[in-house]
Amino acid sequence: MASFPELSERAQQLLKALVERYIGEGQPVGSRVLARDAGLSPATIRNVMADLEELGLITSPHTSAGRLPTVSGYRLFVDSLLTVKPLHQAIVDQLWLDLESRENPRDLLETASKLLSELTHMACIISMPRRETLVFQHIEFLPLSDNRVLAILVTSDQEIHNKIIHTPHKFSAAELQTAANFFNAVCGGKDMVSAREHLRAELAKERDRLSEQLLQAGEIAEQALAEGGRSRKPFLVRGETNLMDFVELADVDRLRGLFEAFRQKESIVGLLDRCLESPGVKIIIGEESGFRPLEPCSLVTASYSVDNRVMGVLGVIGPTRMKYERVIPLVDVTAKLVGAALNQRTLAPT
Amino acid sequence: MASFPELSERAQQLLKALVERYIGEGQPVGSRVLARDAGLSPATIRNVMADLEELGLITSPHTSAGRLPTVSGYRLFVDSLLTVKPLHQAIVDQLWLDLESRENPRDLLETASKLLSELTHMACIISMPRRETLVFQHIEFLPLSDNRVLAILVTSDQEIHNKIIHTPHKFSAAELQTAANFFNAVCGGKDMVSAREHLRAELAKERDRLSEQLLQAGEIAEQALAEGGRSRKPFLVRGETNLMDFVELADVDRLRGLFEAFRQKESIVGLLDRCLESPGVKIIIGEESGFRPLEPCSLVTASYSVDNRVMGVLGVIGPTRMKYERVIPLVDVTAKLVGAALNQRTLAPT
DNA sequence: TTTTGGCACTCCAATGGGCCGAGTGCTATT
DNA sequence: AATAGCACTCGGCCCATTGGAGTGCCAAAA
């Protein structure tokens, strides 16, 4: 990331004022208004502005318009100029109240996304817990008609996953019970990925000692772990319609691109993965996201964790011209609260 | 519904031509173009048009523009003037191929909505099977930690419903098994609504003979039946973004209203219920729907059934100015195919 | 009686000129 | 280094003009 050590204190303050003003008004800001604030003459301001423009921090859309921040300008602003407003405690309490009462993680994330999108008046996006972080707690098999078995998997966050499995022949209830006991013993307490690997290894090792039946059941459990342990959708998007209120997005083509992107999640998932690694708030501004539909938007994300294990990411999508100083603490706090609520819900294996 | 017996054959043909033209071009159609088609002079056409306008079947947006159909005009058109194009057999086959291979009803409806929205380039809406039509097949209880019980309910369409229930005290696995057996015996084969009523009656009747434990379990099962038997969302909406392509909807406020309506489903559910009663295709044009956001839209719906029991409704939402003669058979056929596929998936109780 | 041609009229949409305001860059001055 | 002054540029707005599309009506033709 480029830093700008050559930037005088005054230039920085001016940039800050300019960005804040632009975020507030949405129109290119001229030298006069800034001059008033700074107690300097417009001409002086213009000189500084010319410098800032040369550094690529601001531009003007045309000759006789004011200036507005470029992506680098925003970058510098959020990285070192911004003073975040701490969140009012009452809001934090309210958030916690709403989140804490949710039964299951799915509900919890649903609520969180709803709250966040309402509070920010923007779109909210939350990735579901990853398979790597879900702990296998308990599996149960239920015989259905037609050589099919219903596998029910309970993970440590008390989420239920179902999968119907087609079996080569009919298993009796007793056989299924035996199998379930075996799997619970082998996999219990492991995360979904290593549970699966462990199960595979165990099956291979004990191949001789296990009955043919159990071996087959093993294959089945493998199947159940493969897909059943993941929720249907990798992430939630809520409040998309809020984006329609922003003038800079009030263009049908743009909106269409955005909404399309929300629906076919792949590219967004990639983006979110970038924010998974480290905890804390991450900001992606405009074209930094690297793909078109999000160009006029910024993304403010934070990962949420349980026991210092990163579970997923949540964040907010809005116009580049958003009130970062309000959004950042909101996202930050929400992520922490979601983590805490999730933690409270995650019980030790029985 | 007002009929127009006083309408001459020629006037009807003219109205038909006008509507078709307007649907095709999207612009008010003048007397000249119609004159060419009809082999009459523009002046003659104008006379007829004046009659049609007086009857409230067409209007002109302003003095020097052509005419376009009013809601009544569309109504008359779809009710008695329209000649539907039969669907190409290849498309039917393809649809069936795609639908028939789906594992569970949820997937099936998901696929159907995707296909329908793609084929029509409009938004598709499908209501999930209603509780009244789902047959209780099997219930199972799984003890969790913390005085909680996981109820697993299998319905006749092989869909799985889960619910976590908080219990006043800890039940043993054996107790739960007994309870499950009891409920399976009492409720098996009944639809969800009457299963619940039946269970309630049974509990009241046998109150003295049943153990306290079983009674409590009964309350629990009641809970499970109440909500667990219904999927989380009452209906699916797919392909909303397609609506952005239509010029008549290319207005952010309109779009916002529409999308908002899709999200908070209540009003839409009411609309769909209207189409539940009788089988066959139903069409709701513009303001007939009776609520604002859908004003510039039409709705083409058909209910789908299994064994002559209406399960739900599916349909398509698009601009009033849509190609009804193509959309109607598509919706019709899809509904039938969904019913057939669902039927194939619905197994007799074990 | 129905159809047609003609004519005056209305209205929209596109075009282009003129003007104002906002803002800049540059230069001379303090 | 900061400022005042000045010429210049550009977008937005208002407004008048024009052309085209279409109508309604009436009188003449079929």
JSON list of C-alpha atoms in Angstrom, two decimals, chain B residues 124-205:
[
{"chain": "B", "resi": 124, "resn": "CYS", "atom": "CA", "xyz": [-41.12, -16.88, -11.12]},
{"chain": "B", "resi": 125, "resn": "ILE", "atom": "CA", "xyz": [-42.92, -17.53, -7.90]},
{"chain": "B", "resi": 126, "resn": "ILE", "atom": "CA", "xyz": [-43.77, -20.90, -6.40]},
{"chain": "B", "resi": 127, "resn": "SER", "atom": "CA", "xyz": [-45.62, -21.56, -3.18]},
{"chain": "B", "resi": 128, "resn": "MET", "atom": "CA", "xyz": [-44.47, -24.51, -1.12]},
{"chain": "B", "resi": 129, "resn": "PRO", "atom": "CA", "xyz": [-46.84, -27.38, -0.42]},
{"chain": "B", "resi": 130, "resn": "ARG", "atom": "CA", "xyz": [-49.38, -26.44, 2.19]},
{"chain": "B", "resi": 131, "resn": "ARG", "atom": "CA", "xyz": [-49.59, -28.08, 5.55]},
{"chain": "B", "resi": 132, "resn": "GLU", "atom": "CA", "xyz": [-53.06, -29.33, 4.82]},
{"chain": "B", "resi": 133, "resn": "THR", "atom": "CA", "xyz": [-51.79, -31.47, 2.00]},
{"chain": "B", "resi": 134, "resn": "LEU", "atom": "CA", "xyz": [-48.70, -32.89, 3.63]},
{"chain": "B", "resi": 135, "resn": "VAL", "atom": "CA", "xyz": [-49.18, -36.32, 5.12]},
{"chain": "B", "resi": 136, "resn": "PHE", "atom": "CA", "xyz": [-47.60, -37.22, 8.42]},
{"chain": "B", "resi": 137, "resn": "GLN", "atom": "CA", "xyz": [-45.43, -40.21, 7.81]},
{"chain": "B", "resi": 138, "resn": "HIS", "atom": "CA", "xyz": [-43.01, -40.69, 10.63]},
{"chain": "B", "resi": 139, "resn": "ILE", "atom": "CA", "xyz": [-41.71, -38.85, 13.64]},
{"chain": "B", "resi": 140, "resn": "GLU", "atom": "CA", "xyz": [-38.56, -39.50, 15.62]},
{"chain": "B", "resi": 141, "resn": "PHE", "atom": "CA", "xyz": [-37.09, -37.85, 18.70]},
{"chain": "B", "resi": 142, "resn": "LEU", "atom": "CA", "xyz": [-33.42, -37.44, 19.42]},
{"chain": "B", "resi": 143, "resn": "PRO", "atom": "CA", "xyz": [-32.28, -36.37, 22.89]},
{"chain": "B", "resi": 144, "resn": "LEU", "atom": "CA", "xyz": [-29.88, -33.45, 22.93]},
{"chain": "B", "resi": 145, "resn": "SER", "atom": "CA", "xyz": [-28.07, -31.92, 25.85]},
{"chain": "B", "resi": 146, "resn": "ASP", "atom": "CA", "xyz": [-29.74, -29.36, 28.10]},
{"chain": "B", "resi": 147, "resn": "ASN", "atom": "CA", "xyz": [-33.26, -30.74, 28.25]},
{"chain": "B", "resi": 148, "resn": "ARG", "atom": "CA", "xyz": [-33.75, -30.32, 24.59]},
{"chain": "B", "resi": 149, "resn": "VAL", "atom": "CA", "xyz": [-35.15, -32.76, 22.13]},
{"chain": "B", "resi": 150, "resn": "LEU", "atom": "CA", "xyz": [-34.72, -32.81, 18.38]},
{"chain": "B", "resi": 151, "resn": "ALA", "atom": "CA", "xyz": [-37.93, -33.76, 16.63]},
{"chain": "B", "resi": 152, "resn": "ILE", "atom": "CA", "xyz": [-37.53, -35.13, 13.13]},
{"chain": "B", "resi": 153, "resn": "LEU", "atom": "CA", "xyz": [-40.64, -35.34, 11.04]},
{"chain": "B", "resi": 154, "resn": "VAL", "atom": "CA", "xyz": [-40.85, -37.08, 7.70]},
{"chain": "B", "resi": 155, "resn": "THR", "atom": "CA", "xyz": [-43.76, -36.17, 5.49]},
{"chain": "B", "resi": 156, "resn": "SER", "atom": "CA", "xyz": [-45.19, -38.12, 2.62]},
{"chain": "B", "resi": 157, "resn": "ASP", "atom": "CA", "xyz": [-43.33, -36.14, 0.01]},
{"chain": "B", "resi": 158, "resn": "GLN", "atom": "CA", "xyz": [-40.12, -37.33, 1.62]},
{"chain": "B", "resi": 159, "resn": "GLU", "atom": "CA", "xyz": [-39.29, -33.93, 2.91]},
{"chain": "B", "resi": 160, "resn": "ILE", "atom": "CA", "xyz": [-37.58, -33.72, 6.28]},
{"chain": "B", "resi": 161, "resn": "HIS", "atom": "CA", "xyz": [-38.57, -31.18, 8.93]},
{"chain": "B", "resi": 162, "resn": "ASN", "atom": "CA", "xyz": [-36.58, -30.52, 12.07]},
{"chain": "B", "resi": 163, "resn": "LYS", "atom": "CA", "xyz": [-37.42, -28.76, 15.23]},
{"chain": "B", "resi": 164, "resn": "ILE", "atom": "CA", "xyz": [-35.58, -28.38, 18.48]},
{"chain": "B", "resi": 165, "resn": "ILE", "atom": "CA", "xyz": [-37.92, -28.46, 21.46]},
{"chain": "B", "resi": 166, "resn": "HIS", "atom": "CA", "xyz": [-37.21, -27.38, 25.01]},
{"chain": "B", "resi": 167, "resn": "THR", "atom": "CA", "xyz": [-38.60, -29.84, 27.50]},
{"chain": "B", "resi": 168, "resn": "PRO", "atom": "CA", "xyz": [-39.38, -29.34, 31.17]},
{"chain": "B", "resi": 169, "resn": "HIS", "atom": "CA", "xyz": [-37.09, -32.18, 32.16]},
{"chain": "B", "resi": 170, "resn": "LYS", "atom": "CA", "xyz": [-34.78, -34.69, 30.63]},
{"chain": "B", "resi": 171, "resn": "PHE", "atom": "CA", "xyz": [-36.35, -37.56, 28.73]},
{"chain": "B", "resi": 172, "resn": "SER", "atom": "CA", "xyz": [-34.53, -40.84, 28.35]},
{"chain": "B", "resi": 173, "resn": "ALA", "atom": "CA", "xyz": [-34.02, -42.35, 24.93]},
{"chain": "B", "resi": 174, "resn": "ALA", "atom": "CA", "xyz": [-36.42, -45.13, 25.80]},
{"chain": "B", "resi": 175, "resn": "GLU", "atom": "CA", "xyz": [-39.16, -42.72, 26.84]},
{"chain": "B", "resi": 176, "resn": "LEU", "atom": "CA", "xyz": [-38.76, -40.81, 23.64]},
{"chain": "B", "resi": 177, "resn": "GLN", "atom": "CA", "xyz": [-38.93, -44.01, 21.67]},
{"chain": "B", "resi": 178, "resn": "THR", "atom": "CA", "xyz": [-42.19, -44.96, 23.33]},
{"chain": "B", "resi": 179, "resn": "ALA", "atom": "CA", "xyz": [-43.60, -41.55, 22.65]},
{"chain": "B", "resi": 180, "resn": "ALA", "atom": "CA", "xyz": [-42.56, -41.66, 19.03]},
{"chain": "B", "resi": 181, "resn": "ASN", "atom": "CA", "xyz": [-44.18, -45.04, 18.57]},
{"chain": "B", "resi": 182, "resn": "PHE", "atom": "CA", "xyz": [-47.37, -43.73, 20.05]},
{"chain": "B", "resi": 183, "resn": "PHE", "atom": "CA", "xyz": [-47.47, -40.70, 17.80]},
{"chain": "B", "resi": 184, "resn": "ASN", "atom": "CA", "xyz": [-46.61, -42.67, 14.73]},
{"chain": "B", "resi": 185, "resn": "ALA", "atom": "CA", "xyz": [-49.50, -44.98, 15.45]},
{"chain": "B", "resi": 186, "resn": "VAL", "atom": "CA", "xyz": [-51.93, -42.16, 16.17]},
{"chain": "B", "resi": 187, "resn": "CYS", "atom": "CA", "xyz": [-50.98, -39.73, 13.42]},
{"chain": "B", "resi": 188, "resn": "GLY", "atom": "CA", "xyz": [-49.51, -41.84, 10.65]},
{"chain": "B", "resi": 189, "resn": "GLY", "atom": "CA", "xyz": [-51.17, -41.35, 7.29]},
{"chain": "B", "resi": 190, "resn": "LYS", "atom": "CA", "xyz": [-53.05, -38.22, 8.31]},
{"chain": "B", "resi": 191, "resn": "ASP", "atom": "CA", "xyz": [-52.41, -34.80, 6.89]},
{"chain": "B", "resi": 192, "resn": "MET", "atom": "CA", "xyz": [-50.55, -32.41, 9.13]},
{"chain": "B", "resi": 193, "resn": "VAL", "atom": "CA", "xyz": [-53.54, -30.40, 10.22]},
{"chain": "B", "resi": 194, "resn": "SER", "atom": "CA", "xyz": [-55.81, -33.27, 11.07]},
{"chain": "B", "resi": 195, "resn": "ALA", "atom": "CA", "xyz": [-52.88, -35.21, 12.52]},
{"chain": "B", "resi": 196, "resn": "ARG", "atom": "CA", "xyz": [-52.46, -32.43, 15.00]},
{"chain": "B", "resi": 197, "resn": "GLU", "atom": "CA", "xyz": [-56.13, -32.27, 15.86]},
{"chain": "B", "resi": 198, "resn": "HIS", "atom": "CA", "xyz": [-56.32, -36.00, 16.14]},
{"chain": "B", "resi": 199, "resn": "LEU", "atom": "CA", "xyz": [-53.34, -36.08, 18.44]},
{"chain": "B", "resi": 200, "resn": "ARG", "atom": "CA", "xyz": [-54.86, -33.44, 20.63]},
{"chain": "B", "resi": 201, "resn": "ALA", "atom": "CA", "xyz": [-58.14, -35.31, 20.86]},
{"chain": "B", "resi": 202, "resn": "GLU", "atom": "CA", "xyz": [-56.38, -38.56, 21.57]},
{"chain": "B", "resi": 203, "resn": "LEU", "atom": "CA", "xyz": [-54.38, -37.00, 24.37]},
{"chain": "B", "resi": 204, "resn": "ALA", "atom": "CA", "xyz": [-57.50, -35.58, 25.96]},
{"chain": "B", "resi": 205, "resn": "LYS", "atom": "CA", "xyz": [-59.39, -38.82, 25.71]}
]
